[in-house]
């Protein structure tokens, strides 16, 4: 197995931190969704949605790899605003 460069290690740590933060922020939402999927027959198709979405992304992975990576601060601002809105809505 090839050795990871310092930059790759930092990227993996940052990705892990983002995923853990996402899970910590949205665990109540995921819990609610999970219980709703199994309790309410209107939402019984819910477990299929992540699987279908994952399949669609998987089939387009080569096309997605060709998209150039670009940094835009607007995305960061929108992310911070959406996280703050989520935190305030959970506390309300």
mmCIF file as gemmi writes it, N, C-alpha and C atoms, coordinates in Angstrom:
data_model
loop_
_atom_site.group_PDB
_atom_site.id
_atom_site.type_symbol
_atom_site.label_atom_id
_atom_site.label_alt_id
_atom_site.label_comp_id
_atom_site.label_asym_id
_atom_site.label_entity_id
_atom_site.label_seq_id
_atom_site.pdbx_PDB_ins_code
_atom_site.Cartn_x
_atom_site.Cartn_y
_atom_site.Cartn_z
_atom_site.occupancy
_atom_site.B_iso_or_equiv
_atom_site.pdbx_formal_charge
_atom_site.auth_seq_id
_atom_site.auth_asym_id
_atom_site.pdbx_PDB_model_num
ATOM 1 N N . UNK Axp A 1 ? 0.84 -1.177 0 1 0 ? 1 A 1
ATOM 2 C CA . UNK Axp A 1 ? 0 0 0 1 0 ? 1 A 1
ATOM 3 C C . UNK Axp A 1 ? 0.887 1.244 0 1 0 ? 1 A 1
ATOM 4 N N . UNK Axp A 2 ? 0.557 2.194 -0.814 1 0 ? 2 A 1
ATOM 5 C CA . UNK Axp A 2 ? 1.362 3.41 -0.939 1 0 ? 2 A 1
ATOM 6 C C . UNK Axp A 2 ? 1.218 4.28 0.304 1 0 ? 2 A 1
ATOM 7 N N . UNK Axp A 3 ? 2.308 4.947 0.626 1 0 ? 3 A 1
ATOM 8 C CA . UNK Axp A 3 ? 2.3 5.862 1.771 1 0 ? 3 A 1
ATOM 9 C C . UNK Axp A 3 ? 1.498 7.115 1.425 1 0 ? 3 A 1
ATOM 10 N N . UNK Axp A 4 ? 0.753 7.599 2.407 1 0 ? 4 A 1
ATOM 11 C CA . UNK Axp A 4 ? -0.002 8.825 2.209 1 0 ? 4 A 1
ATOM 12 C C . UNK Axp A 4 ? 0.907 10.029 2.416 1 0 ? 4 A 1
ATOM 13 N N . UNK Axp A 5 ? 0.724 11.038 1.585 1 0 ? 5 A 1
ATOM 14 C CA . UNK Axp A 5 ? 1.475 12.27 1.788 1 0 ? 5 A 1
ATOM 15 C C . UNK Axp A 5 ? 0.859 13.031 2.958 1 0 ? 5 A 1
ATOM 16 N N . UNK Axp A 6 ? 1.567 14.025 3.431 1 0 ? 6 A 1
ATOM 17 C CA . UNK Axp A 6 ? 1.077 14.826 4.563 1 0 ? 6 A 1
ATOM 18 C C . UNK Axp A 6 ? -0.248 15.503 4.216 1 0 ? 6 A 1
ATOM 19 N N . UNK Axp A 7 ? -0.357 15.992 2.985 1 0 ? 7 A 1
ATOM 20 C CA . UNK Axp A 7 ? -1.581 16.649 2.54 1 0 ? 7 A 1
ATOM 21 C C . UNK Axp A 7 ? -2.758 15.67 2.524 1 0 ? 7 A 1
ATOM 22 N N . UNK Axp A 8 ? -2.514 14.453 2.063 1 0 ? 8 A 1
ATOM 23 C CA . UNK Axp A 8 ? -3.577 13.447 2.039 1 0 ? 8 A 1
ATOM 24 C C . UNK Axp A 8 ? -4.018 13.08 3.446 1 0 ? 8 A 1
ATOM 25 N N . UNK Axp A 9 ? -3.069 13.005 4.38 1 0 ? 9 A 1
ATOM 26 C CA . UNK Axp A 9 ? -3.41 12.708 5.771 1 0 ? 9 A 1
ATOM 27 C C . UNK Axp A 9 ? -4.281 13.812 6.359 1 0 ? 9 A 1
ATOM 28 N N . UNK Axp A 10 ? -3.903 15.046 6.097 1 0 ? 10 A 1
ATOM 29 C CA . UNK Axp A 10 ? -4.685 16.186 6.593 1 0 ? 10 A 1
ATOM 30 C C . UNK Axp A 10 ? -6.084 16.155 5.987 1 0 ? 10 A 1
ATOM 31 N N . UNK Axp A 11 ? -6.181 15.857 4.697 1 0 ? 11 A 1
ATOM 32 C CA . UNK Axp A 11 ? -7.488 15.783 4.042 1 0 ? 11 A 1
ATOM 33 C C . UNK Axp A 11 ? -8.355 14.694 4.657 1 0 ? 11 A 1
ATOM 34 N N . UNK Axp A 12 ? -7.774 13.555 4.969 1 0 ? 12 A 1
ATOM 35 C CA . UNK Axp A 12 ? -8.541 12.466 5.576 1 0 ? 12 A 1
ATOM 36 C C . UNK Axp A 12 ? -9.018 12.841 6.979 1 0 ? 12 A 1
ATOM 37 N N . UNK Axp A 13 ? -8.171 13.509 7.739 1 0 ? 13 A 1
ATOM 38 C CA . UNK Axp A 13 ? -8.563 13.946 9.084 1 0 ? 13 A 1
ATOM 39 C C . UNK Axp A 13 ? -9.678 14.98 8.994 1 0 ? 13 A 1
ATOM 40 N N . UNK Axp A 14 ? -9.547 15.925 8.068 1 0 ? 14 A 1
ATOM 41 C CA . UNK Axp A 14 ? -10.589 16.935 7.896 1 0 ? 14 A 1
ATOM 42 C C . UNK Axp A 14 ? -11.907 16.309 7.459 1 0 ? 14 A 1
ATOM 43 N N . UNK Axp A 15 ? -11.846 15.343 6.556 1 0 ? 15 A 1
ATOM 44 C CA . UNK Axp A 15 ? -13.056 14.653 6.128 1 0 ? 15 A 1
ATOM 45 C C . UNK Axp A 15 ? -13.704 13.932 7.298 1 0 ? 15 A 1
ATOM 46 N N . UNK Axp A 16 ? -12.914 13.278 8.113 1 0 ? 16 A 1
ATOM 47 C CA . UNK Axp A 16 ? -13.439 12.595 9.29 1 0 ? 16 A 1
ATOM 48 C C . UNK Axp A 16 ? -14.099 13.586 10.242 1 0 ? 16 A 1
ATOM 49 N N . UNK Axp A 17 ? -13.471 14.732 10.461 1 0 ? 17 A 1
ATOM 50 C CA . UNK Axp A 17 ? -14.048 15.757 11.336 1 0 ? 17 A 1
ATOM 51 C C . UNK Axp A 17 ? -15.368 16.288 10.786 1 0 ? 17 A 1
ATOM 52 N N . UNK Axp A 18 ? -15.433 16.496 9.49 1 0 ? 18 A 1
ATOM 53 C CA . UNK Axp A 18 ? -16.672 16.977 8.872 1 0 ? 18 A 1
ATOM 54 C C . UNK Axp A 18 ? -17.773 15.93 9.017 1 0 ? 18 A 1
ATOM 55 N N . UNK Axp A 19 ? -17.455 14.667 8.764 1 0 ? 19 A 1
ATOM 56 C CA . UNK Axp A 19 ? -18.46 13.607 8.882 1 0 ? 19 A 1
ATOM 57 C C . UNK Axp A 19 ? -18.943 13.442 10.317 1 0 ? 19 A 1
ATOM 58 N N . UNK Axp A 20 ? -18.03 13.512 11.274 1 0 ? 20 A 1
ATOM 59 C CA . UNK Axp A 20 ? -18.43 13.411 12.679 1 0 ? 20 A 1
ATOM 60 C C . UNK Axp A 20 ? -19.272 14.609 13.102 1 0 ? 20 A 1
ATOM 61 N N . UNK Axp A 21 ? -18.917 15.786 12.639 1 0 ? 21 A 1
ATOM 62 C CA . UNK Axp A 21 ? -19.705 16.982 12.946 1 0 ? 21 A 1
ATOM 63 C C . UNK Axp A 21 ? -21.098 16.877 12.34 1 0 ? 21 A 1
ATOM 64 N N . UNK Axp A 22 ? -21.163 16.402 11.113 1 0 ? 22 A 1
ATOM 65 C CA . UNK Axp A 22 ? -22.453 16.221 10.441 1 0 ? 22 A 1
ATOM 66 C C . UNK Axp A 22 ? -23.321 15.232 11.215 1 0 ? 22 A 1
ATOM 67 N N . UNK Axp A 23 ? -22.735 14.122 11.63 1 0 ? 23 A 1
ATOM 68 C CA . UNK Axp A 23 ? -23.481 13.121 12.394 1 0 ? 23 A 1
ATOM 69 C C . UNK Axp A 23 ? -23.943 13.684 13.732 1 0 ? 23 A 1
ATOM 70 N N . UNK Axp A 24 ? -23.088 14.462 14.394 1 0 ? 24 A 1
ATOM 71 C CA . UNK Axp A 24 ? -23.463 15.045 15.684 1 0 ? 24 A 1
ATOM 72 C C . UNK Axp A 24 ? -24.595 16.053 15.531 1 0 ? 24 A 1
ATOM 73 N N . UNK Axp A 25 ? -24.563 16.83 14.465 1 0 ? 25 A 1
ATOM 74 C CA . UNK Axp A 25 ? -25.601 17.837 14.261 1 0 ? 25 A 1
ATOM 75 C C . UNK Axp A 25 ? -26.94 17.232 13.854 1 0 ? 25 A 1
ATOM 76 N N . UNK Axp A 26 ? -26.902 16.175 13.062 1 0 ? 26 A 1
ATOM 77 C CA . UNK Axp A 26 ? -28.129 15.664 12.461 1 0 ? 26 A 1
ATOM 78 C C . UNK Axp A 26 ? -28.586 14.319 13.013 1 0 ? 26 A 1
ATOM 79 N N . UNK Axp A 27 ? -28.047 13.858 14.138 1 0 ? 27 A 1
ATOM 80 C CA . UNK Axp A 27 ? -28.435 12.541 14.64 1 0 ? 27 A 1
ATOM 81 C C . UNK Axp A 27 ? -29.914 12.497 14.992 1 0 ? 27 A 1
ATOM 82 N N . UNK Axp A 28 ? -30.463 13.592 15.52 1 0 ? 28 A 1
ATOM 83 C CA . UNK Axp A 28 ? -31.896 13.607 15.851 1 0 ? 28 A 1
ATOM 84 C C . UNK Axp A 28 ? -32.748 13.494 14.594 1 0 ? 28 A 1
ATOM 85 N N . UNK Axp A 29 ? -32.324 14.148 13.536 1 0 ? 29 A 1
ATOM 86 C CA . UNK Axp A 29 ? -33.054 14.076 12.268 1 0 ? 29 A 1
ATOM 87 C C . UNK Axp A 29 ? -33.008 12.658 11.723 1 0 ? 29 A 1
ATOM 88 N N . UNK Axp A 30 ? -31.832 12.038 11.743 1 0 ? 30 A 1
ATOM 89 C CA . UNK Axp A 30 ? -31.711 10.665 11.253 1 0 ? 30 A 1
ATOM 90 C C . UNK Axp A 30 ? -32.531 9.698 12.101 1 0 ? 30 A 1
ATOM 91 N N . UNK Axp A 31 ? -32.53 9.92 13.402 1 0 ? 31 A 1
ATOM 92 C CA . UNK Axp A 31 ? -33.332 9.072 14.29 1 0 ? 31 A 1
ATOM 93 C C . UNK Axp A 31 ? -34.814 9.225 13.959 1 0 ? 31 A 1
ATOM 94 N N . UNK Axp A 32 ? -35.268 10.462 13.795 1 0 ? 32 A 1
ATOM 95 C CA . UNK Axp A 32 ? -36.67 10.712 13.457 1 0 ? 32 A 1
ATOM 96 C C . UNK Axp A 32 ? -37.023 10.049 12.125 1 0 ? 32 A 1
ATOM 97 N N . UNK Axp A 33 ? -36.156 10.216 11.133 1 0 ? 33 A 1
ATOM 98 C CA . UNK Axp A 33 ? -36.407 9.597 9.832 1 0 ? 33 A 1
ATOM 99 C C . UNK Axp A 33 ? -36.495 8.079 9.946 1 0 ? 33 A 1
ATOM 100 N N . UNK Axp A 34 ? -35.558 7.5 10.679 1 0 ? 34 A 1
ATOM 101 C CA . UNK Axp A 34 ? -35.554 6.041 10.826 1 0 ? 34 A 1
ATOM 102 C C . UNK Axp A 34 ? -36.82 5.522 11.477 1 0 ? 34 A 1
ATOM 103 N N . UNK Axp A 35 ? -37.25 6.182 12.536 1 0 ? 35 A 1
ATOM 104 C CA . UNK Axp A 35 ? -38.487 5.725 13.188 1 0 ? 35 A 1
ATOM 105 C C . UNK Axp A 35 ? -39.685 5.976 12.294 1 0 ? 35 A 1
ATOM 106 N N . UNK Axp A 36 ? -39.711 7.089 11.591 1 0 ? 36 A 1
ATOM 107 C CA . UNK Axp A 36 ? -40.837 7.407 10.703 1 0 ? 36 A 1
ATOM 108 C C . UNK Axp A 36 ? -40.926 6.396 9.565 1 0 ? 36 A 1
ATOM 109 N N . UNK Axp A 37 ? -39.79 5.978 9.045 1 0 ? 37 A 1
ATOM 110 C CA . UNK Axp A 37 ? -39.785 5.022 7.945 1 0 ? 37 A 1
ATOM 111 C C . UNK Axp A 37 ? -40.438 3.706 8.343 1 0 ? 37 A 1
ATOM 112 N N . UNK Axp A 38 ? -40.266 3.309 9.601 1 0 ? 38 A 1
ATOM 113 C CA . UNK Axp A 38 ? -40.785 2.008 10.017 1 0 ? 38 A 1
ATOM 114 C C . UNK Axp A 38 ? -42.146 2.086 10.683 1 0 ? 38 A 1
ATOM 115 N N . UNK Axp A 39 ? -42.555 3.271 11.131 1 0 ? 39 A 1
ATOM 116 C CA . UNK Axp A 39 ? -43.843 3.406 11.808 1 0 ? 39 A 1
ATOM 117 C C . UNK Axp A 39 ? -44.946 3.805 10.835 1 0 ? 39 A 1
ATOM 118 N N . UNK Axp A 40 ? -44.669 4.777 9.977 1 0 ? 40 A 1
ATOM 119 C CA . UNK Axp A 40 ? -45.681 5.347 9.09 1 0 ? 40 A 1
ATOM 120 C C . UNK Axp A 40 ? -45.622 4.676 7.72 1 0 ? 40 A 1
ATOM 121 N N . UNK Axp A 41 ? -46.716 4.036 7.294 1 0 ? 41 A 1
ATOM 122 C CA . UNK Axp A 41 ? -46.696 3.365 5.986 1 0 ? 41 A 1
ATOM 123 C C . UNK Axp A 41 ? -46.489 4.331 4.813 1 0 ? 41 A 1
ATOM 124 N N . UNK Axp A 42 ? -46.812 5.613 5.01 1 0 ? 42 A 1
ATOM 125 C CA . UNK Axp A 42 ? -46.602 6.581 3.932 1 0 ? 42 A 1
ATOM 126 C C . UNK Axp A 42 ? -45.118 6.822 3.659 1 0 ? 42 A 1
ATOM 127 N N . UNK Axp A 43 ? -44.279 6.5 4.625 1 0 ? 43 A 1
ATOM 128 C CA . UNK Axp A 43 ? -42.834 6.7 4.483 1 0 ? 43 A 1
ATOM 129 C C . UNK Axp A 43 ? -42.074 5.375 4.398 1 0 ? 43 A 1
ATOM 130 N N . UNK Axp A 44 ? -42.756 4.288 4.129 1 0 ? 44 A 1
ATOM 131 C CA . UNK Axp A 44 ? -42.111 2.973 4.139 1 0 ? 44 A 1
ATOM 132 C C . UNK Axp A 44 ? -41.061 2.818 3.03 1 0 ? 44 A 1
ATOM 133 N N . UNK Axp A 45 ? -41.121 3.655 2.018 1 0 ? 45 A 1
ATOM 134 C CA . UNK Axp A 45 ? -40.12 3.606 0.948 1 0 ? 45 A 1
ATOM 135 C C . UNK Axp A 45 ? -38.826 4.323 1.343 1 0 ? 45 A 1
ATOM 136 N N . UNK Axp A 46 ? -38.815 4.97 2.489 1 0 ? 46 A 1
ATOM 137 C CA . UNK Axp A 46 ? -37.68 5.777 2.933 1 0 ? 46 A 1
ATOM 138 C C . UNK Axp A 46 ? -36.327 5.1 2.888 1 0 ? 46 A 1
ATOM 139 N N . UNK Axp A 47 ? -36.201 3.849 3.372 1 0 ? 47 A 1
ATOM 140 C CA . UNK Axp A 47 ? -34.875 3.209 3.332 1 0 ? 47 A 1
ATOM 141 C C . UNK Axp A 47 ? -34.323 3.013 1.92 1 0 ? 47 A 1
ATOM 142 N N . UNK Axp A 48 ? -35.186 3.031 0.923 1 0 ? 48 A 1
ATOM 143 C CA . UNK Axp A 48 ? -34.714 2.855 -0.451 1 0 ? 48 A 1
ATOM 144 C C . UNK Axp A 48 ? -34.044 4.115 -1.005 1 0 ? 48 A 1
ATOM 145 N N . UNK Axp A 49 ? -34.426 5.272 -0.492 1 0 ? 49 A 1
ATOM 146 C CA . UNK Axp A 49 ? -33.948 6.534 -1.059 1 0 ? 49 A 1
ATOM 147 C C . UNK Axp A 49 ? -32.423 6.674 -0.968 1 0 ? 49 A 1
ATOM 148 N N . UNK Axp A 50 ? -31.785 6.447 0.196 1 0 ? 50 A 1
ATOM 149 C CA . UNK Axp A 50 ? -30.314 6.539 0.219 1 0 ? 50 A 1
ATOM 150 C C . UNK Axp A 50 ? -29.648 5.501 -0.688 1 0 ? 50 A 1
ATOM 151 N N . UNK Axp A 51 ? -30.235 4.323 -0.78 1 0 ? 51 A 1
ATOM 152 C CA . UNK Axp A 51 ? -29.655 3.287 -1.646 1 0 ? 51 A 1
ATOM 153 C C . UNK Axp A 51 ? -29.733 3.685 -3.116 1 0 ? 51 A 1
ATOM 154 N N . UNK Axp A 52 ? -30.878 4.194 -3.532 1 0 ? 52 A 1
ATOM 155 C CA . UNK Axp A 52 ? -31.046 4.625 -4.923 1 0 ? 52 A 1
ATOM 156 C C . UNK Axp A 52 ? -30.139 5.813 -5.222 1 0 ? 52 A 1
ATOM 157 N N . UNK Axp A 53 ? -30.069 6.76 -4.289 1 0 ? 53 A 1
ATOM 158 C CA . UNK Axp A 53 ? -29.197 7.929 -4.475 1 0 ? 53 A 1
ATOM 159 C C . UNK Axp A 53 ? -27.738 7.5 -4.587 1 0 ? 53 A 1
ATOM 160 N N . UNK Axp A 54 ? -27.319 6.591 -3.722 1 0 ? 54 A 1
ATOM 161 C CA . UNK Axp A 54 ? -25.951 6.08 -3.78 1 0 ? 54 A 1
ATOM 162 C C . UNK Axp A 54 ? -25.658 5.388 -5.1 1 0 ? 54 A 1
ATOM 163 N N . UNK Axp A 55 ? -26.62 4.614 -5.593 1 0 ? 55 A 1
ATOM 164 C CA . UNK Axp A 55 ? -26.451 3.936 -6.879 1 0 ? 55 A 1
ATOM 165 C C . UNK Axp A 55 ? -26.302 4.948 -8.013 1 0 ? 55 A 1
ATOM 166 N N . UNK Axp A 56 ? -27.131 5.994 -7.992 1 0 ? 56 A 1
ATOM 167 C CA . UNK Axp A 56 ? -27.053 7.004 -9.05 1 0 ? 56 A 1
ATOM 168 C C . UNK Axp A 56 ? -25.711 7.729 -9.03 1 0 ? 56 A 1
ATOM 169 N N . UNK Axp A 57 ? -25.211 8.042 -7.853 1 0 ? 57 A 1
ATOM 170 C CA . UNK Axp A 57 ? -23.892 8.679 -7.75 1 0 ? 57 A 1
ATOM 171 C C . UNK Axp A 57 ? -22.813 7.714 -8.229 1 0 ? 57 A 1
ATOM 172 N N . UNK Axp A 58 ? -22.929 6.443 -7.846 1 0 ? 58 A 1
ATOM 173 C CA . UNK Axp A 58 ? -21.938 5.435 -8.245 1 0 ? 58 A 1
ATOM 174 C C . UNK Axp A 58 ? -21.879 5.289 -9.766 1 0 ? 58 A 1
ATOM 175 N N . UNK Axp A 59 ? -23.034 5.321 -10.425 1 0 ? 59 A 1
ATOM 176 C CA . UNK Axp A 59 ? -23.043 5.164 -11.877 1 0 ? 59 A 1
ATOM 177 C C . UNK Axp A 59 ? -22.452 6.381 -12.589 1 0 ? 59 A 1
ATOM 178 N N . UNK Axp A 60 ? -22.45 7.52 -11.936 1 0 ? 60 A 1
ATOM 179 C CA . UNK Axp A 60 ? -21.912 8.746 -12.536 1 0 ? 60 A 1
ATOM 180 C C . UNK Axp A 60 ? -20.535 9.118 -11.984 1 0 ? 60 A 1
ATOM 181 N N . UNK Axp A 61 ? -19.892 8.194 -11.271 1 0 ? 61 A 1
ATOM 182 C CA . UNK Axp A 61 ? -18.647 8.545 -10.583 1 0 ? 61 A 1
ATOM 183 C C . UNK Axp A 61 ? -17.549 9.016 -11.532 1 0 ? 61 A 1
ATOM 184 N N . UNK Axp A 62 ? -17.424 8.427 -12.7 1 0 ? 62 A 1
ATOM 185 C CA . UNK Axp A 62 ? -16.384 8.855 -13.648 1 0 ? 62 A 1
ATOM 186 C C . UNK Axp A 62 ? -16.669 10.26 -14.157 1 0 ? 62 A 1
ATOM 187 N N . UNK Axp A 63 ? -17.931 10.538 -14.418 1 0 ? 63 A 1
ATOM 188 C CA . UNK Axp A 63 ? -18.317 11.881 -14.861 1 0 ? 63 A 1
ATOM 189 C C . UNK Axp A 63 ? -18.073 12.902 -13.746 1 0 ? 63 A 1
ATOM 190 N N . UNK Axp A 64 ? -18.356 12.513 -12.519 1 0 ? 64 A 1
ATOM 191 C CA . UNK Axp A 64 ? -18.147 13.408 -11.381 1 0 ? 64 A 1
ATOM 192 C C . UNK Axp A 64 ? -16.663 13.676 -11.143 1 0 ? 64 A 1
ATOM 193 N N . UNK Axp A 65 ? -15.812 12.684 -11.412 1 0 ? 65 A 1
ATOM 194 C CA . UNK Axp A 65 ? -14.364 12.865 -11.241 1 0 ? 65 A 1
ATOM 195 C C . UNK Axp A 65 ? -13.807 13.899 -12.217 1 0 ? 65 A 1
ATOM 196 N N . UNK Axp A 66 ? -14.45 14.047 -13.373 1 0 ? 66 A 1
ATOM 197 C CA . UNK Axp A 66 ? -13.955 14.977 -14.392 1 0 ? 66 A 1
ATOM 198 C C . UNK Axp A 66 ? -14.336 16.427 -14.102 1 0 ? 66 A 1
ATOM 199 N N . UNK Axp A 67 ? -15.221 16.657 -13.157 1 0 ? 67 A 1
ATOM 200 C CA . UNK Axp A 67 ? -15.617 18.026 -12.827 1 0 ? 67 A 1
ATOM 201 C C . UNK Axp A 67 ? -14.453 18.702 -12.112 1 0 ? 67 A 1
ATOM 202 N N . UNK Axp A 68 ? -14.031 19.855 -12.601 1 0 ? 68 A 1
ATOM 203 C CA . UNK Axp A 68 ? -12.899 20.526 -11.954 1 0 ? 68 A 1
ATOM 204 C C . UNK Axp A 68 ? -13.269 21.005 -10.549 1 0 ? 68 A 1
ATOM 205 N N . UNK Axp A 69 ? -12.321 20.879 -9.645 1 0 ? 69 A 1
ATOM 206 C CA . UNK Axp A 69 ? -12.523 21.32 -8.267 1 0 ? 69 A 1
ATOM 207 C C . UNK Axp A 69 ? -12.241 22.814 -8.199 1 0 ? 69 A 1
ATOM 208 N N . UNK Axp A 70 ? -13.178 23.551 -7.627 1 0 ? 70 A 1
ATOM 209 C CA . UNK Axp A 70 ? -13.002 24.996 -7.484 1 0 ? 70 A 1
ATOM 210 C C . UNK Axp A 70 ? -13.485 25.412 -6.104 1 0 ? 70 A 1
ATOM 211 N N . UNK Axp A 71 ? -12.812 26.374 -5.532 1 0 ? 71 A 1
ATOM 212 C CA . UNK Axp A 71 ? -13.172 26.878 -4.213 1 0 ? 71 A 1
ATOM 213 C C . UNK Axp A 71 ? -14.017 28.133 -4.388 1 0 ? 71 A 1
ATOM 214 N N . UNK Axp A 72 ? -15.118 28.189 -3.647 1 0 ? 72 A 1
ATOM 215 C CA . UNK Axp A 72 ? -15.978 29.363 -3.683 1 0 ? 72 A 1
ATOM 216 C C . UNK Axp A 72 ? -16.42 29.658 -2.26 1 0 ? 72 A 1
ATOM 217 N N . UNK Axp A 73 ? -16.084 30.828 -1.763 1 0 ? 73 A 1
ATOM 218 C CA . UNK Axp A 73 ? -16.426 31.183 -0.39 1 0 ? 73 A 1
ATOM 219 C C . UNK Axp A 73 ? -17.928 31.275 -0.163 1 0 ? 73 A 1
ATOM 220 N N . UNK Axp A 74 ? -18.701 31.501 -1.204 1 0 ? 74 A 1
ATOM 221 C CA . UNK Axp A 74 ? -20.15 31.557 -1.056 1 0 ? 74 A 1
ATOM 222 C C . UNK Axp A 74 ? -20.679 30.239 -0.491 1 0 ? 74 A 1
ATOM 223 N N . UNK Axp A 75 ? -20.113 29.139 -0.917 1 0 ? 75 A 1
ATOM 224 C CA . UNK Axp A 75 ? -20.522 27.836 -0.388 1 0 ? 75 A 1
ATOM 225 C C . UNK Axp A 75 ? -20.261 27.718 1.1 1 0 ? 75 A 1
ATOM 226 N N . UNK Axp A 76 ? -19.135 28.229 1.547 1 0 ? 76 A 1
ATOM 227 C CA . UNK Axp A 76 ? -18.815 28.204 2.974 1 0 ? 76 A 1
ATOM 228 C C . UNK Axp A 76 ? -19.812 29.041 3.757 1 0 ? 76 A 1
ATOM 229 N N . UNK Axp A 77 ? -20.141 30.232 3.253 1 0 ? 77 A 1
ATOM 230 C CA . UNK Axp A 77 ? -21.11 31.09 3.934 1 0 ? 77 A 1
ATOM 231 C C . UNK Axp A 77 ? -22.477 30.416 4.018 1 0 ? 77 A 1
ATOM 232 N N . UNK Axp A 78 ? -22.905 29.814 2.923 1 0 ? 78 A 1
ATOM 233 C CA . UNK Axp A 78 ? -24.197 29.117 2.929 1 0 ? 78 A 1
ATOM 234 C C . UNK Axp A 78 ? -24.19 27.942 3.897 1 0 ? 78 A 1
ATOM 235 N N . UNK Axp A 79 ? -23.078 27.243 3.968 1 0 ? 79 A 1
ATOM 236 C CA . UNK Axp A 79 ? -22.958 26.118 4.891 1 0 ? 79 A 1
ATOM 237 C C . UNK Axp A 79 ? -23.056 26.588 6.334 1 0 ? 79 A 1
ATOM 238 N N . UNK Axp A 80 ? -22.359 27.647 6.678 1 0 ? 80 A 1
ATOM 239 C CA . UNK Axp A 80 ? -22.402 28.175 8.044 1 0 ? 80 A 1
ATOM 240 C C . UNK Axp A 80 ? -23.808 28.658 8.385 1 0 ? 80 A 1
ATOM 241 N N . UNK Axp A 81 ? -24.446 29.373 7.471 1 0 ? 81 A 1
ATOM 242 C CA . UNK Axp A 81 ? -25.81 29.854 7.713 1 0 ? 81 A 1
ATOM 243 C C . UNK Axp A 81 ? -26.766 28.688 7.903 1 0 ? 81 A 1
ATOM 244 N N . UNK Axp A 82 ? -26.656 27.662 7.07 1 0 ? 82 A 1
ATOM 245 C CA . UNK Axp A 82 ? -27.567 26.519 7.189 1 0 ? 82 A 1
ATOM 246 C C . UNK Axp A 82 ? -27.335 25.753 8.486 1 0 ? 82 A 1
ATOM 247 N N . UNK Axp A 83 ? -26.099 25.63 8.921 1 0 ? 83 A 1
ATOM 248 C CA . UNK Axp A 83 ? -25.817 24.958 10.199 1 0 ? 83 A 1
ATOM 249 C C . UNK Axp A 83 ? -26.395 25.765 11.354 1 0 ? 83 A 1
ATOM 250 N N . UNK Axp A 84 ? -26.23 27.083 11.318 1 0 ? 84 A 1
ATOM 251 C CA . UNK Axp A 84 ? -26.799 27.925 12.372 1 0 ? 84 A 1
ATOM 252 C C . UNK Axp A 84 ? -28.323 27.838 12.389 1 0 ? 84 A 1
ATOM 253 N N . UNK Axp A 85 ? -28.948 27.858 11.227 1 0 ? 85 A 1
ATOM 254 C CA . UNK Axp A 85 ? -30.406 27.714 11.164 1 0 ? 85 A 1
ATOM 255 C C . UNK Axp A 85 ? -30.849 26.372 11.73 1 0 ? 85 A 1
ATOM 256 N N . UNK Axp A 86 ? -30.11 25.33 11.422 1 0 ? 86 A 1
ATOM 257 C CA . UNK Axp A 86 ? -30.453 24.012 11.955 1 0 ? 86 A 1
ATOM 258 C C . UNK Axp A 86 ? -30.329 23.997 13.477 1 0 ? 86 A 1
ATOM 259 N N . UNK Axp A 87 ? -29.256 24.544 13.996 1 0 ? 87 A 1
ATOM 260 C CA . UNK Axp A 87 ? -29.058 24.568 15.453 1 0 ? 87 A 1
ATOM 261 C C . UNK Axp A 87 ? -30.176 25.356 16.125 1 0 ? 87 A 1
ATOM 262 N N . UNK Axp A 88 ? -30.529 26.515 15.58 1 0 ? 88 A 1
ATOM 263 C CA . UNK Axp A 88 ? -31.596 27.32 16.173 1 0 ? 88 A 1
ATOM 264 C C . UNK Axp A 88 ? -32.949 26.623 16.069 1 0 ? 88 A 1
ATOM 265 N N . UNK Axp A 89 ? -33.199 25.92 14.973 1 0 ? 89 A 1
ATOM 266 C CA . UNK Axp A 89 ? -34.491 25.242 14.82 1 0 ? 89 A 1
ATOM 267 C C . UNK Axp A 89 ? -34.614 24.052 15.763 1 0 ? 89 A 1
ATOM 268 N N . UNK Axp A 90 ? -33.526 23.377 16.05 1 0 ? 90 A 1
ATOM 269 C CA . UNK Axp A 90 ? -33.563 22.241 16.977 1 0 ? 90 A 1
ATOM 270 C C . UNK Axp A 90 ? -33.809 22.735 18.395 1 0 ? 90 A 1
ATOM 271 N N . UNK Axp A 91 ? -33.257 23.879 18.732 1 0 ? 91 A 1
ATOM 272 C CA . UNK Axp A 91 ? -33.424 24.432 20.082 1 0 ? 91 A 1
ATOM 273 C C . UNK Axp A 91 ? -34.803 25.047 20.283 1 0 ? 91 A 1
ATOM 274 N N . UNK Axp A 92 ? -35.493 25.393 19.217 1 0 ? 92 A 1
ATOM 275 C CA . UNK Axp A 92 ? -36.809 26.042 19.347 1 0 ? 92 A 1
ATOM 276 C C . UNK Axp A 92 ? -37.891 25.05 19.71 1 0 ? 92 A 1
